CSV table of C-alpha atoms (C1' of nucleotides) in Angstrom, one decimal:
chain,number,residue,atom,x,y,z
A,1,MET,CA,-35.3,22.0,10.7
A,2,THR,CA,-37.2,19.0,9.4
A,3,THR,CA,-34.9,16.0,9.3
A,4,ALA,CA,-34.5,14.2,6.1
A,5,SER,CA,-35.6,11.0,7.7
A,6,GLU,CA,-39.0,12.5,8.4
A,7,ALA,CA,-39.1,14.0,5.0
A,8,ALA,CA,-38.3,10.6,3.5
A,9,ALA,CA,-40.9,8.9,5.6
A,10,LEU,CA,-43.5,11.4,4.3
A,11,ALA,CA,-42.3,11.4,0.8
A,12,PRO,CA,-45.3,10.5,-1.4
A,13,GLY,CA,-44.7,7.6,-3.7
A,14,GLY,CA,-41.2,7.1,-2.3
A,15,GLU,CA,-39.9,3.6,-2.1
A,16,ALA,CA,-40.5,2.0,1.2
A,17,ARG,CA,-37.8,2.9,3.7
A,18,SER,CA,-35.8,4.6,1.0
A,19,GLY,CA,-34.7,7.8,2.8
A,20,PHE,CA,-31.8,7.9,0.4
A,21,SER,CA,-31.9,9.7,-2.9
A,22,PHE,CA,-29.7,11.8,-5.2
A,23,THR,CA,-30.8,14.7,-7.2
A,24,VAL,CA,-28.5,16.2,-9.9
A,25,GLY,CA,-28.5,20.0,-10.1
A,26,ARG,CA,-26.5,22.1,-12.5
A,27,ARG,CA,-23.8,20.5,-14.7
A,28,ILE,CA,-20.5,21.8,-15.8
A,29,ASP,CA,-20.6,22.8,-19.5
A,30,ASP,CA,-17.7,20.9,-20.8
A,31,GLY,CA,-17.2,18.2,-18.2
A,32,LEU,CA,-18.7,15.5,-16.1
A,33,GLY,CA,-19.0,17.6,-13.0
A,34,ARG,CA,-22.3,18.7,-11.4
A,35,THR,CA,-23.9,20.0,-8.3
A,36,GLY,CA,-26.4,17.8,-6.6
A,37,ARG,CA,-28.0,16.8,-3.4
A,38,ILE,CA,-27.9,13.6,-1.5
A,39,ASP,CA,-30.8,13.0,0.9
A,40,THR,CA,-30.2,10.6,3.8
A,41,PRO,CA,-32.2,9.7,6.9
A,42,HIS,CA,-29.9,12.0,8.8
A,43,GLY,CA,-30.2,15.0,6.5
A,44,PRO,CA,-29.1,16.3,3.2
A,45,ILE,CA,-25.6,16.7,1.7
A,46,ASP,CA,-25.2,19.4,-1.0
A,47,THR,CA,-22.6,18.2,-3.5
A,48,PRO,CA,-19.9,18.4,-4.4
A,49,ALA,CA,-19.0,18.0,-0.7
A,50,PHE,CA,-16.0,17.1,1.4
A,51,VAL,CA,-16.8,14.4,4.1
A,52,VAL,CA,-14.6,14.8,7.1
A,53,VAL,CA,-12.9,11.6,8.3
A,54,GLY,CA,-13.5,10.3,11.9
A,55,THR,CA,-12.1,6.8,11.6
A,56,LYS,CA,-12.7,5.6,15.1
A,57,ALA,CA,-16.0,7.5,15.5
A,58,THR,CA,-14.2,10.7,16.4
A,59,VAL,CA,-12.5,13.3,14.2
A,60,LYS,CA,-9.2,13.3,16.0
A,61,ALA,CA,-8.6,16.3,18.3
A,62,VAL,CA,-11.9,18.1,17.8
A,63,LEU,CA,-15.4,18.2,19.1
A,64,PRO,CA,-18.3,17.5,16.9
A,65,GLU,CA,-19.4,21.1,17.4
A,66,SER,CA,-16.2,22.2,15.8
A,67,ILE,CA,-16.8,19.9,12.9
A,68,ALA,CA,-20.3,21.3,12.4
A,69,ALA,CA,-18.9,24.9,12.7
A,70,VAL,CA,-16.3,24.1,10.0
A,71,GLY,CA,-19.3,23.4,7.7
A,72,ALA,CA,-18.9,19.7,7.4
A,73,GLN,CA,-22.1,18.0,6.2
A,74,ALA,CA,-21.0,14.4,6.9
A,75,VAL,CA,-18.4,12.3,8.7
A,76,LEU,CA,-16.9,9.0,7.6
A,77,ALA,CA,-15.8,6.3,10.0
A,78,ASN,CA,-14.1,2.9,9.5
A,79,ALA,CA,-15.6,-0.5,9.9
A,80,TYR,CA,-12.3,-2.2,10.6
A,81,HIS,CA,-11.3,0.1,13.4
A,82,LEU,CA,-14.7,0.1,15.0
A,83,PHE,CA,-14.9,-3.6,14.7
A,84,LEU,CA,-11.7,-4.0,16.7
A,85,GLN,CA,-12.8,-1.3,19.1
A,86,PRO,CA,-15.3,-0.9,20.7
A,87,GLY,CA,-17.1,-3.6,18.6
A,88,PRO,CA,-20.0,-3.0,16.2
A,89,ASP,CA,-22.5,-4.4,18.7
A,90,VAL,CA,-21.6,-1.6,21.1
A,91,VAL,CA,-22.2,1.0,18.4
A,92,ASP,CA,-25.4,-0.7,17.5
A,93,ALA,CA,-26.6,-0.7,21.1
A,94,ALA,CA,-25.7,3.0,21.4
A,95,GLY,CA,-28.1,3.7,18.6
A,96,GLY,CA,-25.7,3.8,15.7
A,97,LEU,CA,-22.6,5.6,14.8
A,98,GLY,CA,-24.1,9.1,14.7
A,99,GLN,CA,-25.8,8.8,18.0
A,100,PHE,CA,-22.7,7.2,19.6
A,101,MET,CA,-20.4,9.9,18.6
A,102,ASN,CA,-22.9,12.8,18.9
A,103,TRP,CA,-22.9,13.6,15.2
A,104,PRO,CA,-26.6,14.1,14.2
A,105,SER,CA,-25.9,14.7,10.5
A,106,PRO,CA,-25.1,12.1,7.8
A,107,THR,CA,-22.5,9.5,8.4
A,108,PHE,CA,-20.5,7.2,6.1
A,109,THR,CA,-18.5,4.1,6.9
A,110,ASP,CA,-15.7,2.6,4.9
A,111,SER,CA,-15.7,-1.2,4.6
A,112,GLY,CA,-12.3,-2.0,5.8
A,113,GLY,CA,-11.2,-2.5,2.2
A,114,PHE,CA,-8.4,0.1,2.6
A,115,GLN,CA,-6.9,-2.0,5.4
A,116,VAL,CA,-6.7,-4.9,3.0
A,117,MET,CA,-4.0,-2.9,1.4
A,118,SER,CA,-2.5,-0.8,4.1
A,119,LEU,CA,-2.1,-3.7,6.6
A,120,GLY,CA,-1.3,-6.0,3.8
A,121,VAL,CA,1.8,-4.1,2.5
A,122,GLY,CA,3.0,-3.2,5.9
A,123,PHE,CA,2.1,0.4,6.3
A,124,LYS,CA,4.3,2.3,4.0
A,125,LYS,CA,4.1,4.5,0.9
A,126,VAL,CA,4.0,1.6,-1.5
A,127,LEU,CA,1.0,3.3,-3.0
A,128,ALA,CA,3.0,6.1,-4.5
A,129,MET,CA,6.1,4.1,-5.5
A,130,ASP,CA,7.1,3.7,-9.0
A,131,ALA,CA,5.6,0.7,-10.6
A,132,ALA,CA,8.2,0.4,-13.4
A,133,GLY,CA,10.1,-2.8,-13.5
A,134,VAL,CA,8.3,-4.4,-10.6
A,135,ALA,CA,6.8,-7.7,-11.3
A,136,ASP,CA,6.0,-8.9,-7.8
A,137,ASP,CA,2.6,-9.3,-6.4
A,138,GLU,CA,3.9,-10.0,-2.9
A,139,VAL,CA,4.3,-6.3,-2.5
A,140,ILE,CA,5.3,-5.4,1.0
A,141,ALA,CA,7.0,-2.4,2.5
A,142,GLU,CA,10.6,-2.9,3.5
A,143,GLY,CA,11.1,-3.8,7.1
A,144,SER,CA,7.4,-4.3,7.7
A,145,THR,CA,5.2,-7.1,8.8
A,146,ARG,CA,2.2,-8.2,6.7
A,147,LEU,CA,-0.9,-8.0,8.8
A,148,ALA,CA,-3.4,-8.9,6.2
A,149,HIS,CA,-3.6,-11.8,3.7
A,150,VAL,CA,-6.1,-11.8,0.8
A,151,ASP,CA,-7.8,-14.7,-0.8
A,152,ASP,CA,-10.8,-15.0,-3.1
A,153,ASP,CA,-13.2,-15.4,-0.2
A,154,GLY,CA,-12.0,-12.6,2.0
A,155,VAL,CA,-9.1,-11.3,4.1
A,156,THR,CA,-7.4,-12.5,7.2
A,157,PHE,CA,-6.2,-9.7,9.4
A,158,VAL,CA,-4.0,-9.7,12.4
A,159,SER,CA,-5.2,-6.9,14.7
A,160,HIS,CA,-2.7,-4.0,14.8
A,161,LEU,CA,-3.9,-3.5,18.4
A,162,ASN,CA,-3.3,-6.8,20.0
A,163,GLY,CA,-2.4,-9.4,17.4
A,164,ASP,CA,-5.8,-11.1,17.4
A,165,ARG,CA,-6.6,-13.0,14.2
A,166,HIS,CA,-9.8,-11.9,12.4
A,167,ARG,CA,-11.5,-12.8,9.2
A,168,PHE,CA,-13.3,-10.2,7.0
A,169,THR,CA,-15.5,-11.3,4.1
A,170,PRO,CA,-17.9,-9.2,2.2
A,171,GLU,CA,-20.7,-10.6,4.4
A,172,VAL,CA,-18.8,-9.8,7.6
A,173,SER,CA,-18.1,-6.2,6.4
A,174,MET,CA,-21.8,-5.7,5.6
A,175,ARG,CA,-22.9,-7.1,8.9
A,176,ILE,CA,-20.5,-4.8,10.7
A,177,GLN,CA,-21.5,-1.8,8.7
A,178,HIS,CA,-25.2,-2.4,9.3
A,179,GLN,CA,-24.5,-2.6,13.0
A,180,LEU,CA,-22.6,0.7,12.8
A,181,GLY,CA,-25.6,2.2,11.1
A,182,ALA,CA,-24.1,4.8,8.9
A,183,ASP,CA,-26.2,6.4,6.2
A,184,VAL,CA,-23.8,5.4,3.5
A,185,MET,CA,-21.7,2.2,3.5
A,186,PHE,CA,-19.1,1.0,1.1
A,187,ALA,CA,-18.9,-2.5,-0.4
A,188,PHE,CA,-15.9,-4.5,0.7
A,189,ASP,CA,-13.2,-4.2,-1.9
A,190,GLU,CA,-9.6,-5.0,-2.5
A,191,LEU,CA,-7.4,-1.9,-2.9
A,192,THR,CA,-4.2,-2.7,-4.7
A,193,THR,CA,-1.0,-0.7,-5.0
A,194,LEU,CA,0.7,0.7,-8.0
A,195,LYS,CA,3.4,-1.9,-7.6
A,196,ASN,CA,1.1,-4.8,-8.4
A,197,THR,CA,1.4,-6.3,-11.8
A,198,ARG,CA,-1.3,-5.9,-14.5
A,199,ALA,CA,-2.2,-9.6,-14.1
A,200,TYR,CA,-2.8,-9.1,-10.4
A,201,GLN,CA,-4.9,-6.0,-11.0
A,202,GLU,CA,-7.1,-8.0,-13.4
A,203,ASN,CA,-7.7,-10.7,-10.9
A,204,SER,CA,-8.2,-8.1,-8.2
A,205,VAL,CA,-10.9,-6.3,-10.2
A,206,ASP,CA,-12.7,-9.7,-10.7
A,207,ARG,CA,-12.4,-10.4,-7.0
A,208,THR,CA,-13.8,-7.0,-6.1
A,209,HIS,CA,-16.7,-7.6,-8.5
A,210,ALA,CA,-17.4,-11.0,-7.0
A,211,TRP,CA,-17.3,-9.4,-3.5
A,212,ALA,CA,-19.7,-6.6,-4.7
A,213,ILE,CA,-22.3,-9.2,-5.6
A,214,ARG,CA,-22.0,-10.8,-2.2
A,215,CYS,CA,-22.2,-7.4,-0.5
A,216,LEU,CA,-25.4,-6.6,-2.4
A,217,ALA,CA,-26.9,-9.9,-1.4
A,218,GLU,CA,-26.0,-9.6,2.2
A,219,HIS,CA,-27.0,-5.9,2.2
A,220,ARG,CA,-30.4,-6.9,0.9
A,221,ARG,CA,-30.8,-9.6,3.5
A,222,LEU,CA,-29.7,-7.3,6.4
A,223,THR,CA,-31.9,-4.4,5.2
A,224,ALA,CA,-34.9,-6.7,5.4
A,225,GLU,CA,-33.8,-8.1,8.7
A,226,ARG,CA,-33.3,-4.7,10.2
A,227,GLU,CA,-36.6,-3.3,9.0
A,228,HIS,CA,-37.1,-1.0,11.9
A,229,LYS,CA,-33.8,0.9,11.3
A,230,PRO,CA,-33.3,3.8,9.0
A,231,TYR,CA,-32.3,2.8,5.5
A,232,GLN,CA,-28.5,2.6,4.9
A,233,ALA,CA,-27.3,3.2,1.3
A,234,LEU,CA,-24.6,1.0,-0.2
A,235,PHE,CA,-22.0,2.2,-2.6
A,236,GLY,CA,-20.0,-0.2,-4.8
A,237,VAL,CA,-16.3,0.5,-5.2
A,238,VAL,CA,-14.7,0.8,-8.6
A,239,GLN,CA,-11.1,-0.5,-8.8
A,240,GLY,CA,-8.9,-1.1,-11.8
A,241,ALA,CA,-5.8,0.9,-10.9
A,242,GLN,CA,-4.4,3.0,-13.8
A,243,TYR,CA,-5.8,0.9,-16.6
A,244,GLU,CA,-8.6,2.4,-18.7
A,245,ASP,CA,-10.0,-0.9,-19.8
A,246,LEU,CA,-10.1,-2.3,-16.3
A,247,ARG,CA,-11.6,0.9,-14.8
A,248,ARG,CA,-14.3,1.1,-17.5
A,249,ALA,CA,-15.1,-2.6,-17.1
A,250,ALA,CA,-15.2,-2.5,-13.3
A,251,ALA,CA,-17.4,0.6,-13.4
A,252,GLY,CA,-19.7,-0.8,-16.0
A,253,GLY,CA,-19.9,-4.1,-14.2
A,254,LEU,CA,-20.9,-2.5,-10.9
A,255,ALA,CA,-23.4,-0.2,-12.7
A,256,ALA,CA,-25.1,-3.2,-14.2
A,257,LEU,CA,-25.2,-5.2,-11.0
A,258,GLU,CA,-28.6,-6.1,-9.6
A,259,VAL,CA,-29.1,-8.8,-7.0
A,260,ASP,CA,-32.8,-9.7,-6.4
A,261,GLY,CA,-33.7,-6.2,-7.4
A,262,GLN,CA,-31.0,-4.6,-5.2
A,263,SER,CA,-28.5,-2.4,-6.9
A,264,PHE,CA,-26.0,0.1,-5.6
A,265,ASP,CA,-27.2,3.4,-4.4
A,266,GLY,CA,-24.0,5.1,-5.4
A,267,TYR,CA,-20.4,4.3,-6.2
A,268,GLY,CA,-17.0,4.8,-4.7
A,269,ILE,CA,-13.9,5.4,-6.9
A,270,GLY,CA,-11.0,3.8,-5.1
A,271,GLY,CA,-7.5,2.5,-5.5
A,272,ALA,CA,-4.1,3.8,-6.0
A,273,LEU,CA,-4.4,6.9,-8.1
A,274,GLU,CA,-1.3,8.5,-9.5
A,275,LYS,CA,-1.8,12.3,-9.0
A,276,GLU,CA,-1.2,13.1,-12.7
A,277,ASN,CA,-3.8,10.6,-13.9
A,278,LEU,CA,-6.4,11.1,-11.2
A,279,GLY,CA,-8.7,13.3,-13.3
A,280,ARG,CA,-8.5,11.0,-16.3
A,281,ILE,CA,-9.2,7.9,-14.3
A,282,CYS,CA,-12.2,9.4,-12.6
A,283,GLY,CA,-13.4,10.5,-16.0
A,284,TRP,CA,-13.3,7.0,-17.4
A,285,VAL,CA,-15.2,5.7,-14.3
A,286,SER,CA,-17.8,8.5,-14.3
A,287,GLU,CA,-18.6,7.9,-17.9
A,288,SER,CA,-19.2,4.3,-17.2
A,289,LEU,CA,-21.5,4.9,-14.2
A,290,PRO,CA,-25.1,6.0,-14.2
A,291,GLU,CA,-25.6,9.7,-14.1
A,292,ASP,CA,-28.3,9.7,-11.6
A,293,LYS,CA,-26.3,8.1,-8.8
A,294,PRO,CA,-23.7,9.8,-6.6
A,295,ARG,CA,-20.0,9.1,-7.0
A,296,HIS,CA,-17.6,9.3,-4.1
A,297,LEU,CA,-13.9,9.7,-4.7
A,298,LEU,CA,-12.2,7.9,-1.8
A,299,GLY,CA,-9.3,9.4,0.1
A,300,ILE,CA,-8.6,12.6,-1.9
A,301,SER,CA,-8.4,16.2,-0.6
A,302,GLU,CA,-5.5,18.2,-2.0
A,303,PRO,CA,-6.9,21.3,-3.8
A,304,GLU,CA,-5.7,20.4,-7.2
A,305,ASP,CA,-7.1,16.9,-6.8
A,306,LEU,CA,-10.5,18.1,-5.6
A,307,PHE,CA,-10.8,20.3,-8.7
A,308,ALA,CA,-9.7,17.4,-10.9
A,309,GLY,CA,-12.2,15.0,-9.2
A,310,VAL,CA,-15.1,17.4,-9.5
A,311,ALA,CA,-14.3,18.1,-13.1
A,312,ALA,CA,-14.3,14.3,-13.7
A,313,GLY,CA,-17.7,13.8,-12.1
A,314,ALA,CA,-17.0,13.1,-8.4
A,315,ASP,CA,-19.7,14.3,-6.0
A,316,THR,CA,-18.2,13.6,-2.6
A,317,PHE,CA,-14.8,13.2,-1.2
A,318,ASP,CA,-13.2,12.1,2.1
A,319,CYS,CA,-9.7,12.2,3.3
A,320,VAL,CA,-7.6,11.9,6.4
A,321,ASN,CA,-5.1,14.4,5.0
A,322,PRO,CA,-6.4,17.7,6.4
A,323,SER,CA,-6.5,16.4,9.9
A,324,ARG,CA,-3.4,14.2,9.8
A,325,VAL,CA,-1.3,17.0,8.3
A,326,ALA,CA,-2.7,19.5,10.8
A,327,ARG,CA,-1.6,17.4,13.8
A,328,ASN,CA,1.9,17.6,12.3
A,329,GLY,CA,1.9,21.3,11.9
A,330,ALA,CA,1.1,21.8,8.2
A,331,ILE,CA,-1.4,24.5,7.4
A,332,TYR,CA,-3.4,24.8,4.2
A,333,THR,CA,-4.0,28.3,2.7
A,334,ALA,CA,-5.2,29.6,-0.6
A,335,ASP,CA,-1.5,30.5,-1.2
A,336,GLY,CA,-0.3,27.0,-0.6
A,337,ARG,CA,0.7,24.9,2.4
A,338,TYR,CA,3.3,25.7,5.0
A,339,ASN,CA,4.5,24.4,8.3
A,340,VAL,CA,3.7,26.6,11.3
A,341,THR,CA,6.4,24.9,13.2
A,342,THR,CA,8.9,26.9,11.1
A,343,ALA,CA,11.0,29.6,12.8
A,344,ALA,CA,9.4,32.2,10.6
A,345,CYS,CA,6.2,31.8,12.6
A,346,ARG,CA,7.7,32.3,16.0
A,347,ARG,CA,6.8,36.0,16.1
A,348,ALA,CA,4.2,36.1,13.4
A,349,PHE,CA,1.2,37.6,15.1
A,350,THR,CA,-1.1,37.1,12.2
A,351,PRO,CA,-3.8,34.4,11.6
A,352,LEU,CA,-2.8,31.1,10.1
A,353,GLU,CA,-4.5,32.4,7.0
A,354,GLU,CA,-5.3,36.0,6.4
A,355,GLY,CA,-9.0,36.6,6.0
A,356,CYS,CA,-10.0,33.0,7.0
A,357,GLY,CA,-13.2,32.9,9.0
A,358,CYS,CA,-12.5,29.7,11.0
A,359,TYR,CA,-12.5,29.7,14.8
A,360,THR,CA,-8.7,29.3,14.9
A,361,CYS,CA,-7.9,32.2,12.5
A,362,THR,CA,-10.4,34.5,14.2
A,363,HIS,CA,-8.9,34.0,17.7
A,364,TYR,CA,-5.3,33.0,17.4
A,365,THR,CA,-2.0,33.8,15.7
A,366,ARG,CA,0.6,31.8,13.9
A,367,ALA,CA,3.0,32.6,16.8
A,368,TYR,CA,0.6,31.0,19.3
A,369,LEU,CA,0.1,27.9,17.2
A,370,HIS,CA,3.9,27.8,16.7
A,371,HIS,CA,4.3,27.9,20.5
A,372,LEU,CA,1.6,25.2,21.0
A,373,PHE,CA,3.3,22.9,18.6
A,374,LYS,CA,6.8,23.5,20.0
A,375,ALA,CA,5.4,22.9,23.5
A,376,LYS,CA,3.6,19.8,22.3
A,377,GLU,CA,0.3,21.0,23.6
A,378,MET,CA,-2.8,19.1,22.6
A,379,LEU,CA,-4.5,22.4,21.6
A,380,ALA,CA,-2.1,22.7,18.7
A,381,SER,CA,-3.7,19.7,17.0
A,382,THR,CA,-7.2,20.9,17.8
A,383,LEU,CA,-6.7,24.4,16.4
A,384,ALA,CA,-4.8,23.3,13.4
A,385,THR,CA,-7.3,20.6,12.6
A,386,ILE,CA,-10.2,23.1,12.8
A,387,HIS,CA,-8.4,25.3,10.3
A,388,ASN,CA,-7.5,22.6,7.8
A,389,GLU,CA,-10.9,21.0,7.8
A,390,TRP,CA,-12.5,24.4,7.4
A,391,PHE,CA,-10.2,25.1,4.5
A,392,THR,CA,-11.0,21.8,2.8
A,393,VAL,CA,-14.7,21.8,3.4
A,394,ARG,CA,-15.1,25.4,2.3
A,395,LEU,CA,-12.9,24.9,-0.8
A,396,VAL,CA,-15.3,22.2,-2.0
A,397,ASP,CA,-18.2,24.4,-1.0
A,398,SER,CA,-16.8,27.2,-3.1
A,399,ILE,CA,-16.3,24.8,-6.0
A,400,ARG,CA,-20.0,23.8,-5.7
A,401,ALA,CA,-20.9,27.5,-5.8
A,402,SER,CA,-18.8,28.1,-8.8
A,403,ILE,CA,-20.6,25.3,-10.7
A,404,ALA,CA,-24.0,26.7,-9.6
A,405,GLU,CA,-22.9,30.0,-11.1
A,406,GLY,CA,-21.6,28.4,-14.3
A,407,ALA,CA,-18.1,29.5,-13.5
A,408,PHE,CA,-16.3,26.4,-12.6
A,409,ALA,CA,-13.6,26.4,-15.2
A,410,ASP,CA,-12.6,30.0,-14.5
A,411,TYR,CA,-12.7,29.4,-10.8
A,412,ARG,CA,-10.4,26.4,-11.1
A,413,THR,CA,-7.9,28.2,-13.2
A,414,GLU,CA,-7.9,31.2,-10.9
A,415,TYR,CA,-7.8,29.3,-7.7
A,416,LEU,CA,-5.1,26.8,-8.7
A,417,GLY,CA,-3.0,29.5,-10.3
A,418,ARG,CA,-2.7,31.2,-6.9
A,419,TYR,CA,-2.6,28.0,-4.8
A,420,LEU,CA,0.1,26.3,-6.8
A,421,SER,CA,2.3,29.4,-7.3
A,422,GLY,CA,2.2,30.3,-3.6
A,423,ARG,CA,3.1,26.8,-2.7
A,424,ARG,CA,6.4,26.4,-1.0
B,1,G,C1',41.4,18.5,57.1
B,2,G,C1',41.3,13.1,55.0
B,3,C,C1',39.4,9.6,51.4
B,4,A,C1',36.7,8.5,46.9
B,5,G,C1',34.4,9.9,42.4
B,6,G,C1',33.7,13.5,38.7
B,7,U,C1',34.4,17.8,34.8
B,8,U,C1',32.8,15.5,26.9
B,9,G,C1',29.7,19.4,21.6
B,10,C,C1',23.4,24.2,23.0
B,11,C,C1',21.6,20.4,27.2
B,12,C,C1',21.8,15.2,29.1
B,13,G,C1',25.1,11.4,28.2
B,14,A,C1',28.5,7.1,26.0
B,15,G,C1',33.5,6.7,24.9
B,16,U,C1',39.6,5.3,28.7
B,17,G,C1',46.0,5.4,23.2
B,18,G,C1',45.0,5.4,16.5
B,19,C,C1',38.9,2.8,13.1
B,20,C,C1',36.8,10.0,17.3
B,21,A,C1',34.5,15.9,14.8
B,22,A,C1',33.4,12.0,19.1
B,23,A,C1',27.5,6.6,20.1
B,24,G,C1',22.6,7.6,21.9
B,25,G,C1',18.7,11.0,23.5
B,26,G,C1',16.8,16.0,23.9
B,27,A,C1',16.6,20.9,22.0
B,28,G,C1',17.3,23.6,17.4
B,29,C,C1',16.7,23.8,12.0
B,30,G,C1',14.2,21.9,7.4
B,31,G,C1',10.9,18.5,5.1
B,32,U,C1',7.0,14.6,4.4
B,33,C,C1',2.0,12.9,5.0
B,34,U,C1',-4.4,11.6,0.0
B,35,G,C1',-10.8,5.5,1.8
B,36,U,C1',-5.6,6.9,9.6
B,37,A,C1',-1.2,0.7,12.6
B,38,A,C1',0.5,8.4,12.5
B,39,A,C1',-0.2,14.1,18.5
B,40,A,C1',3.9,10.0,13.3
B,41,C,C1',8.1,9.7,10.3
B,42,C,C1',12.6,11.4,7.6
B,43,G,C1',16.8,14.6,7.0
B,44,U,C1',20.2,17.9,9.3
B,45,C,C1',22.7,19.2,13.5
B,46,G,C1',31.4,22.7,15.4
B,47,G,C1',33.6,26.0,11.3
B,48,C,C1',35.5,26.6,6.5
B,49,A,C1',38.1,28.3,0.5
B,50,C,C1',34.6,21.0,2.5
B,51,A,C1',37.6,13.6,-1.1
B,52,G,C1',41.0,18.5,2.7
B,53,C,C1',42.0,21.8,6.6
B,54,C,C1',41.0,24.5,11.2
B,55,U,C1',39.0,24.5,16.1
B,56,A,C1',37.3,21.2,20.0
B,57,C,C1',36.3,16.6,25.2
B,58,G,C1',37.7,22.0,32.8
B,59,U,C1',42.8,24.9,32.6
B,60,A,C1',48.2,24.6,32.0
B,61,G,C1',52.2,21.5,31.1
B,62,G,C1',54.2,16.5,30.0
B,63,U,C1',54.7,11.2,27.9
B,64,U,C1',54.0,9.2,22.8
B,65,C,C1',54.9,8.5,15.8
B,66,G,C1',49.8,9.5,17.7
B,67,A,C1',45.9,11.7,23.6
B,68,A,C1',38.9,13.0,25.0
B,69,C,C1',41.4,8.6,26.6
B,70,C,C1',48.2,7.9,30.2
B,71,C,C1',51.2,11.3,33.8
B,72,U,C1',51.8,16.1,36.8
B,73,A,C1',49.9,20.6,38.8
B,74,C,C1',45.8,23.8,39.3
B,75,A,C1',40.5,25.1,39.4
B,76,C,C1',35.6,23.7,40.2
B,77,C,C1',31.7,20.0,41.5
B,78,U,C1',29.8,15.5,44.3
B,79,G,C1',29.7,11.7,48.1
B,80,C,C1',31.6,9.6,52.7
B,81,C,C1',34.7,10.3,57.1
B,82,A,C1',36.4,14.1,61.0
RNA sequence: GGCAGGUUGCCCGAGUGGCCAAAGGGAGCGGUCUGUAAAACCGUCGGCACAGCCUACGUAGGUUCGAACCCUACACCUGCCA
């Protein structure tokens, strides 16, 4: 197979060192969704696609071979985590993230923006809490310690590993991400919670925009400085919480951004998204973004949300959920999600999901997985993760196929009808 | 044979007169998890006709208004001495 980096190098008339491009394929008739193809120096990604999360340069519990077997086209790691450990210089010296973790295909890195929120509010479900009646911008989970403090220039973190104090700014995040060397990077942004006030959200969107400008500038500088390295694409991240005007303004602002000829290669859609409004919010954003650039919906993977995201124009997704949930015994199937740890699976000598082609389902039974979880054996996490990642990757693959066949709407109705009714 | 300690709910283990159906842990059972501070967390955990009642802290008896807690006997276990 010819690698995309070679293809890019040979591409006639291509921009120097580009190696990154996006081609739109077929569109959904009555929606913003489309199929497409992202080309990166480490190969192509057919979209819509689910990107598997490997925060610390490893998809927890599984070998890269398994991730490839599951059908994953790309893996996403995290700048904050890799900055703390082992340090971006180590990853750089290793030849970049992909080389370091033995993942030859495309890689993404998140900027550390998510940690502005998760470490800032103290690691709780503040994201999903009801915003009604709350007028406090010092949002923090009960009984927790705030490990991150935001200001207009950046964020001060206290390492969750050893308490060391660190400072992230847009420039720092860009430098780290360039050292990590992923094919797609995200601009450093501030992710708010649904509990923040409207006034705070407005300021936050402005702050994220100001940071986006600084990210672009630093990205441009680093790209020139690291001329010998494969091109790394940079996606700007759209915030604006649940407010239509903020979302549209944020997206439009990022779309129009150009710093010394450098603009974003794609866009991330981020922030706290209420499940019910997810599709609508994505739609506002997609409408305000250029059609010829890819849109990545950050941190989303439940079936109904994937359909909603695709319908609203999202091209790629990433999420910790399939693997995290797997490690805790929850299994996704076309008929809903269930816990294999349940007594009903003790003597169920059937696959996790009937008809599934994944390694786990073709070799093991629910009863065996049940046993492994009960016995707290590591293999439980491994096998369950393989299944859930396969489930999620293949679901998005099948959504892509349905668009290509012009059957997205029917497929969505049919699939979710079964999935949601079978749900326990 | 003597001396000392012990016997608590499925298991381990606190509790030594009322606030004890009995702390805590484990197991069991159920659930949660959306840009990973997560191989984590939460709930439940004697029975029932459930703001109450019944059964329960080795067994049997006793003291007391009231006992897992005090006394007596018995059974079994553990350590030390012979």
